[in-house]
Coordinates of C-alpha atoms and ligand atoms in Angstrom, one line a residue:
M746 CA 0.0 0.0 0.0
V747 CA 1.1 3.5 -0.7
V748 CA 1.6 5.8 2.3
P749 CA 1.5 9.6 2.3
L750 CA 4.4 11.5 3.9
T751 CA 2.8 14.9 3.3
D752 CA 0.3 16.2 0.8
D753 CA 1.5 15.1 -2.6
I754 CA 4.5 13.0 -1.5
Y755 CA 4.0 9.3 -1.2
W756 CA 6.0 6.2 -0.2
V757 CA 5.7 3.8 -3.0
G758 CA 8.3 1.2 -2.0
V759 CA 8.1 -2.4 -0.9
V760 CA 8.7 -4.2 2.4
D761 CA 10.9 -7.3 2.2
W762 CA 9.9 -9.2 5.4
A763 CA 11.7 -12.4 4.3
L764 CA 15.1 -10.9 3.6
K765 CA 17.7 -12.6 5.9
H766 CA 20.9 -12.0 3.9
F767 CA 21.9 -8.9 1.9
H768 CA 24.8 -8.3 -0.5
G769 CA 24.7 -11.9 -1.4
H770 CA 25.4 -13.5 2.0
E771 CA 27.8 -10.7 3.1
L772 CA 25.4 -9.1 5.5
S773 CA 22.8 -10.7 7.8
T774 CA 19.4 -8.9 7.9
H775 CA 17.5 -10.8 10.7
R776 CA 14.7 -8.2 10.6
G777 CA 14.2 -8.0 6.8
S778 CA 14.4 -4.7 5.0
S779 CA 12.5 -2.3 2.8
Y780 CA 13.3 -0.6 -0.4
N781 CA 11.9 2.9 -0.3
A782 CA 10.8 4.9 -3.3
Y783 CA 9.0 8.2 -3.2
L784 CA 6.6 9.8 -5.6
I785 CA 6.1 13.6 -5.6
L786 CA 3.0 14.8 -7.4
D787 CA 3.6 18.5 -7.9
E788 CA 3.2 20.3 -11.3
K789 CA 6.0 18.0 -12.4
K790 CA 5.6 14.4 -11.4
V791 CA 8.8 13.0 -9.9
L792 CA 9.8 9.6 -8.7
V793 CA 12.8 9.4 -6.3
D794 CA 14.5 6.0 -6.5
A795 CA 13.0 2.6 -7.3
V796 CA 13.4 -0.9 -5.7
W797 CA 15.3 -4.2 -6.0
T798 CA 14.6 -6.2 -9.2
P799 CA 12.6 -9.1 -7.7
F800 CA 10.0 -6.6 -6.5
E801 CA 9.7 -4.6 -9.7
Q802 CA 6.1 -5.6 -10.4
E803 CA 5.0 -4.9 -6.8
F804 CA 6.6 -1.5 -7.1
M805 CA 5.1 -0.7 -10.5
A806 CA 1.7 -1.5 -9.0
Q807 CA 2.4 1.0 -6.2
V808 CA 3.3 3.7 -8.7
R809 CA 0.2 2.9 -10.9
E810 CA -2.0 3.3 -7.9
L811 CA -1.3 7.0 -8.0
I812 CA -0.2 7.8 -11.5
D813 CA 0.3 6.5 -15.0
P814 CA 4.1 6.0 -15.3
A815 CA 3.9 7.7 -18.7
E816 CA 3.0 11.0 -16.8
L817 CA 6.3 11.0 -14.9
D818 CA 8.5 14.0 -15.8
Y819 CA 11.6 13.0 -13.8
V820 CA 13.0 9.9 -12.2
V821 CA 15.7 10.8 -9.7
A822 CA 18.1 7.9 -9.2
N823 CA 20.2 8.7 -6.2
H824 CA 22.3 5.5 -6.4
S825 CA 22.8 2.8 -9.0
E826 CA 23.0 -0.2 -6.7
V827 CA 20.6 -2.9 -7.7
D828 CA 18.5 -2.8 -4.5
H829 CA 17.3 0.7 -5.6
A830 CA 17.8 0.9 -9.3
G831 CA 17.1 -2.8 -10.2
A832 CA 13.5 -1.9 -11.1
L833 CA 14.5 1.0 -13.3
P834 CA 14.5 -1.1 -16.5
A835 CA 10.8 -2.1 -15.8
L836 CA 10.0 1.5 -14.8
M837 CA 11.7 3.3 -17.7
R838 CA 9.9 1.1 -20.2
E839 CA 6.7 2.7 -19.1
A840 CA 8.0 6.1 -18.0
T841 CA 8.5 7.0 -21.6
N842 CA 8.5 10.8 -21.0
A843 CA 10.7 10.8 -18.0
E844 CA 14.2 12.1 -17.8
L845 CA 16.5 10.2 -15.5
L846 CA 18.5 12.4 -13.1
V847 CA 21.7 11.1 -11.6
S848 CA 24.8 12.4 -10.0
E849 CA 27.9 13.1 -12.2
K850 CA 29.4 9.8 -11.1
G851 CA 26.1 8.1 -12.0
L852 CA 26.8 8.8 -15.7
E853 CA 29.3 6.0 -15.4
S854 CA 27.7 3.6 -12.9
F855 CA 24.1 3.5 -14.4
P856 CA 25.3 2.5 -17.9
G857 CA 27.9 0.2 -16.3
N858 CA 25.2 -1.7 -14.4
Y859 CA 22.2 -1.5 -16.7
H860 CA 23.5 -1.0 -20.2
A861 CA 20.3 0.8 -21.1
D862 CA 19.7 3.7 -23.4
W863 CA 17.8 6.0 -21.1
K864 CA 17.3 9.7 -21.4
M865 CA 19.8 10.5 -18.6
R866 CA 21.2 13.7 -17.3
A867 CA 23.7 14.5 -14.5
V868 CA 22.7 17.1 -12.0
A869 CA 25.4 19.2 -10.3
N870 CA 26.1 19.3 -6.6
G871 CA 23.8 21.9 -5.2
E872 CA 21.7 22.2 -8.4
T873 CA 18.1 23.2 -7.9
L874 CA 15.2 22.0 -10.0
N875 CA 11.8 23.7 -9.7
I876 CA 8.9 21.2 -10.0
G877 CA 6.0 23.6 -9.2
K878 CA 5.3 24.5 -5.6
R879 CA 8.6 22.9 -4.6
D880 CA 12.2 22.7 -5.6
L881 CA 14.4 19.7 -5.5
V882 CA 18.0 20.3 -4.4
F883 CA 20.6 17.7 -5.3
I884 CA 23.5 17.1 -2.9
E885 CA 26.4 14.9 -4.1
A886 CA 27.3 12.3 -1.4
R887 CA 30.3 10.7 -3.0
M888 CA 31.4 7.5 -1.2
L889 CA 28.3 7.5 1.1
H890 CA 28.6 4.7 0.1
W891 CA 29.3 4.5 -3.6
P892 CA 30.9 7.2 -5.9
D893 CA 27.5 7.8 -7.4
S894 CA 25.6 8.3 -4.1
M895 CA 23.4 11.5 -4.0
F896 CA 20.9 13.0 -1.6
T897 CA 17.7 14.8 -2.8
Y898 CA 16.2 17.5 -0.7
V899 CA 12.6 18.6 -1.2
T900 CA 11.9 22.3 -0.2
G901 CA 8.5 23.3 1.2
D902 CA 8.0 19.9 2.9
N903 CA 11.7 20.0 4.0
I904 CA 12.3 16.3 3.4
L905 CA 15.8 14.9 2.9
M906 CA 16.0 11.8 0.8
P907 CA 19.5 10.6 1.5
N908 CA 19.1 7.1 -0.1
D909 CA 21.3 4.6 1.8
A910 CA 22.5 7.0 4.4
F911 CA 20.6 6.9 7.7
G912 CA 18.9 3.7 6.6
Q913 CA 18.2 0.4 8.5
H914 CA 17.6 -3.1 7.3
Y915 CA 14.3 -3.3 9.2
A916 CA 11.0 -4.5 7.9
T917 CA 8.1 -2.9 9.7
A918 CA 4.3 -2.4 9.3
G919 CA 4.7 1.3 10.2
R920 CA 6.6 3.5 7.8
F921 CA 7.7 6.1 10.4
N922 CA 10.2 6.0 13.3
D923 CA 7.5 6.9 15.8
E924 CA 5.5 3.8 14.9
V925 CA 8.1 1.1 15.7
D926 CA 10.0 -0.4 18.6
Q927 CA 12.7 2.1 19.5
H928 CA 15.2 -0.4 20.8
E929 CA 15.0 -2.5 17.6
L930 CA 15.2 0.6 15.4
N931 CA 18.3 2.0 17.1
H932 CA 20.0 -1.4 17.0
E933 CA 19.3 -1.9 13.3
A934 CA 20.4 1.7 12.5
L935 CA 23.7 1.0 14.3
K936 CA 24.2 -2.4 12.7
Y937 CA 23.7 -0.8 9.3
Y938 CA 26.2 2.0 10.2
V939 CA 28.9 -0.3 11.5
N940 CA 28.6 -2.8 8.6
I941 CA 28.0 -0.5 5.7
V942 CA 28.9 3.1 6.5
S943 CA 31.7 3.1 9.1
P944 CA 34.6 2.8 6.6
Y945 CA 33.5 6.3 5.4
S946 CA 33.2 7.9 8.8
N947 CA 35.4 10.9 7.9
I948 CA 33.1 11.6 4.9
V949 CA 30.0 11.2 7.1
T950 CA 31.3 13.9 9.4
K951 CA 32.1 16.3 6.6
K952 CA 28.8 15.8 4.8
I953 CA 26.8 16.3 7.9
D954 CA 28.7 19.5 8.7
E955 CA 28.1 20.7 5.1
I956 CA 24.3 20.0 5.3
L957 CA 23.9 21.6 8.7
A958 CA 25.9 24.7 7.4
M959 CA 23.3 25.0 4.6
G960 CA 20.9 25.9 7.4
V961 CA 17.9 24.3 5.7
P962 CA 15.0 23.0 7.8
V963 CA 14.7 19.2 8.0
D964 CA 11.2 17.9 8.9
M965 CA 11.8 14.4 7.7
I966 CA 14.7 12.2 6.7
A967 CA 13.4 9.6 4.3
P968 CA 16.1 7.0 3.5
S969 CA 16.0 4.1 1.1
H970 CA 15.8 1.3 3.7
G971 CA 13.7 1.0 6.8
V972 CA 11.6 3.7 8.5
I973 CA 11.3 7.4 7.8
W974 CA 12.7 9.6 10.5
R975 CA 9.7 11.9 11.2
E976 CA 9.7 12.4 15.0
N977 CA 12.8 14.3 16.0
P978 CA 14.4 13.5 12.5
L979 CA 17.8 15.0 13.4
Q980 CA 18.3 12.3 16.1
I981 CA 19.7 10.0 13.4
V982 CA 22.1 12.7 12.2
E983 CA 23.3 13.2 15.8
M984 CA 23.8 9.4 16.1
Y985 CA 25.8 9.4 12.9
Q986 CA 27.9 12.2 14.2
E987 CA 28.6 10.3 17.4
W988 CA 29.3 7.0 15.6
A989 CA 31.5 8.7 13.0
A990 CA 33.7 10.2 15.8
Q991 CA 34.3 6.7 17.1
K992 CA 35.0 7.8 20.7
T993 CA 35.2 4.4 22.4
E994 CA 34.2 3.4 25.8
P995 CA 36.5 1.2 28.0
R996 CA 34.9 -2.1 27.0
A997 CA 36.4 -5.2 25.4
V998 CA 35.2 -8.0 23.2
I999 CA 36.9 -11.3 23.0
I1000 CA 36.5 -12.9 19.5
Y1001 CA 37.9 -16.4 19.2
D1002 CA 37.3 -19.9 17.9
T1003 CA 38.3 -23.2 19.3
M1004 CA 38.3 -26.9 18.3
W1005 CA 38.8 -28.7 21.7
N1006 CA 38.2 -25.8 24.0
A1007 CA 41.8 -24.9 24.9
T1008 CA 41.5 -21.5 23.3
A1009 CA 38.0 -21.1 24.8
R1010 CA 39.4 -21.7 28.3
M1011 CA 42.1 -19.1 27.7
A1012 CA 39.4 -16.7 26.6
Q1013 CA 37.4 -17.2 29.8
A1014 CA 40.6 -16.7 31.9
I1015 CA 41.4 -13.5 30.0
G1016 CA 37.8 -12.4 30.6
D1017 CA 38.2 -13.0 34.4
G1018 CA 41.3 -10.7 34.3
L1019 CA 39.2 -8.0 32.6
S1020 CA 36.5 -8.5 35.3
D1021 CA 39.2 -8.2 38.0
E1022 CA 39.8 -4.7 36.7
G1023 CA 36.1 -3.9 36.2
V1024 CA 36.2 -3.9 32.4
D1025 CA 32.9 -5.0 30.8
H1026 CA 33.3 -7.5 28.0
K1027 CA 31.8 -10.2 25.8
L1028 CA 33.1 -13.6 24.6
L1029 CA 32.1 -14.3 21.1
Q1030 CA 32.9 -17.7 19.6
M1031 CA 33.0 -16.9 15.9
S1032 CA 32.0 -20.3 14.5
V1033 CA 28.6 -19.9 16.2
T1034 CA 28.3 -16.1 16.1
D1035 CA 26.9 -14.0 13.3
R1036 CA 29.8 -11.9 12.0
N1037 CA 27.7 -8.7 11.4
D1038 CA 26.3 -8.8 14.9
A1039 CA 29.7 -9.4 16.3
L1040 CA 31.0 -6.3 14.5
V1041 CA 28.4 -4.2 16.4
D1042 CA 29.9 -5.5 19.6
V1043 CA 33.4 -4.8 18.3
F1044 CA 32.3 -1.3 17.3
N1045 CA 31.0 -0.7 20.8
A1046 CA 34.3 -1.8 22.4
R1047 CA 37.6 -0.1 22.7
T1048 CA 39.6 -3.3 22.7
V1049 CA 39.4 -6.4 20.5
I1050 CA 41.0 -9.5 22.0
A1051 CA 41.3 -12.1 19.2
G1052 CA 42.1 -15.8 19.9
T1053 CA 42.7 -18.8 17.7
P1054 CA 44.2 -22.2 18.0
T1055 CA 47.1 -22.7 15.6
F1056 CA 45.7 -24.5 12.6
N1057 CA 48.1 -25.6 9.9
N1058 CA 50.6 -23.0 11.1
G1059 CA 48.0 -20.1 10.9
M1060 CA 44.7 -19.0 12.3
I1061 CA 41.6 -21.2 12.2
A1062 CA 39.5 -20.4 9.1
N1063 CA 36.4 -19.3 11.1
M1064 CA 38.4 -16.3 12.4
A1065 CA 39.4 -15.2 9.0
P1066 CA 36.2 -13.5 7.9
I1067 CA 35.9 -11.1 10.8
I1068 CA 39.6 -10.3 10.8
E1069 CA 39.4 -9.5 7.1
E1070 CA 36.4 -7.3 7.8
L1071 CA 38.2 -5.5 10.6
K1072 CA 40.8 -4.4 8.1
G1073 CA 38.1 -3.1 5.7
L1074 CA 36.2 -1.2 8.3
R1075 CA 39.2 0.9 9.2
L1076 CA 38.0 1.4 12.8
K1077 CA 39.6 4.3 14.7
N1078 CA 40.9 4.5 18.2
R1079 CA 41.1 0.8 18.9
L1080 CA 43.4 -1.4 21.0
G1081 CA 44.1 -5.1 20.2
A1082 CA 45.6 -8.2 21.8
T1083 CA 45.8 -11.8 20.7
F1084 CA 46.1 -15.3 22.2
G1085 CA 45.6 -19.0 21.5
S1086 CA 46.5 -22.6 22.1
Y1087 CA 48.9 -24.6 19.9
G1088 CA 50.3 -28.1 19.7
W1089 CA 53.8 -28.0 18.3
S1090 CA 54.9 -25.1 16.1
G1091 CA 52.5 -22.4 17.3
G1092 CA 52.0 -19.1 15.4
G1093 CA 48.3 -18.7 15.1
A1094 CA 48.0 -15.9 17.6
K1095 CA 51.1 -14.2 15.9
V1096 CA 49.2 -14.2 12.6
L1097 CA 46.2 -12.6 14.3
H1098 CA 48.5 -10.1 15.9
E1099 CA 50.0 -9.1 12.6
R1100 CA 46.6 -8.8 11.0
L1101 CA 45.2 -6.5 13.8
A1102 CA 48.3 -4.4 13.6
E1103 CA 47.8 -4.0 9.9
A1104 CA 44.2 -3.0 10.6
K1105 CA 45.7 -0.1 12.7
F1106 CA 44.9 -1.6 16.1
R1107 CA 47.3 -0.4 18.8
M1108 CA 48.5 -3.8 20.1
I1109 CA 48.9 -4.5 23.8
G1110 CA 51.8 -6.8 24.7
E1111 CA 52.8 -9.8 22.7
P1112 CA 50.6 -12.7 21.5
L1113 CA 50.0 -15.1 24.4
E1114 CA 50.4 -18.7 23.2
V1115 CA 49.8 -21.7 25.4
Q1116 CA 50.8 -25.3 24.4
W1117 CA 48.0 -27.9 24.3
Q1118 CA 45.4 -27.5 27.1
P1119 CA 46.1 -24.7 29.5
D1120 CA 47.0 -25.9 33.1
A1121 CA 46.4 -23.8 36.2
D1122 CA 49.6 -21.9 35.6
A1123 CA 48.8 -21.1 32.0
L1124 CA 45.3 -20.0 33.0
Q1125 CA 46.8 -17.7 35.6
R1126 CA 49.0 -16.1 32.9
C1127 CA 45.9 -15.6 30.8
R1128 CA 44.1 -13.9 33.7
E1129 CA 47.1 -11.6 34.2
F1130 CA 47.1 -10.8 30.5
G1131 CA 43.5 -10.0 30.9
R1132 CA 44.3 -7.5 33.7
E1133 CA 47.1 -6.0 31.7
I1134 CA 44.7 -5.5 28.8
A1135 CA 42.1 -4.0 31.1
V1136 CA 44.5 -1.4 32.4
A1137 CA 45.5 -0.4 28.9
T1138 CA 41.8 -0.3 27.9
K1139 CA 40.9 2.0 30.8
A1140 CA 43.9 4.2 29.9
G1141 CA 42.5 4.5 26.3
Ligands
FMN849 C1 43.7 -30.0 11.8 C2 44.6 -29.4 12.9 C3 45.7 -28.7 12.5 C4 46.7 -28.2 13.4 N1 47.7 -27.5 13.0 C5 48.7 -27.1 13.9 C6 49.8 -26.4 13.5 O1 50.1 -26.1 12.3 N2 50.7 -25.9 14.5 C7 50.5 -26.2 15.8 O2 51.3 -25.7 16.6 N3 49.4 -26.9 16.2 C8 48.5 -27.3 15.3 N4 47.4 -28.0 15.7 C9 47.2 -28.3 17.2 C10 46.2 -27.3 17.9 O3 46.7 -26.0 17.7 C11 46.1 -27.7 19.3 O4 45.5 -29.0 19.4 C12 45.4 -26.7 20.2 O5 45.5 -27.0 21.5 C13 43.9 -26.7 19.8 O6 43.3 -25.6 20.6 P1 41.7 -25.6 20.7 O7 41.3 -26.6 21.8 O8 41.4 -24.2 21.2 O9 41.1 -25.9 19.4 C14 46.4 -28.5 14.8 C15 45.3 -29.2 15.2 C16 44.4 -29.7 14.2 C17 43.2 -30.5 14.7
FE2_850 FE1 23.8 0.9 -1.7
FE2_851 FE1 20.7 0.2 -0.4

């Protein structure tokens, strides 16, 4: 069903309740998602964004409820990724009079992804387009999160349509932030930030400063996934500012895996050392923990303590995905430490140590390796290591 945001502006997207994985299987989406598109019926008829390809017919039906697609004057495509532009081929076949408006970088990515011959024009950063009672203002948002990303601002109703920024993978019956569970909403907004946006934290800060400096009123923030921020819409901007700054709290997370529990017992002893010094922490065994959820815990912690048994001279394979991801996320202001059990050669924890150092973690001490199952002495050393890590964590 279509949902009005204000007079003449409608949500015409789709809710994907069943989505459990996104970006292939790269991202878990336990609470589904939505693909939001917005129709503006002013003197000019404008559609902002579309939806993912499998939902193109559902989306076209939403649009047709309000307008014959042939009456569209403009289709604004803020971003070429298939979850928003995948339905464009179906739409543009019927929107025969519409001009497709994209960012400058979109001139490369739209043909690159769709190989279609659309009437397409790039709008400049800051360009204004009058559509009757309202203007659309286009704001380039390069690398938030693709080169082509763009925000569209609607004057009069003061609605910012920032596409992927400020979104959440969160399927809901209500379309607005004041209609849903606040705890779930905040969690999904953070998980989305950590897993998708955090590598671009510096750009987030700059872009937000730039928009706030424009001094324009913002009554709604209508992203391309999840709910529309209507009640206190700037709360999500403030959260992004805080997340982008990455000021960490003195907490730790122990991410590890184990075959026969030796490394797990070390993890527990290190945890006891953290507790001795009053440092809150979690133990996450990566073979049974969702990586994207674990990254939220990592993001919330100052210190990452990574453990692995030595496995064929290196780390166990279940640790590799999160370690690889930590490199890509380029987290700031983080401390690291590593540990693990081995049988003969050792070296697994050293590999972890090198990887975390490469990912710009400031490493505490040397890798702590214990041969075979830890005895009471070894567990004591682990606990002391935990205390040492706690002291460093508190010092920041
Ligand atoms: C398939 C396999 C490969 C292993 N490769 C190595 C190795 O290359 N070097 C080493 O020192 N230990 C190696 N080990 C021994 C383990 O590191 C050792 O058993 C350790 O205590 C396991 O810790 P965990 O109980 O935390 O899994 C290997 C063990 C297995 C089962
Ligand atoms: Fe995207
Ligand atoms: Fe998206």
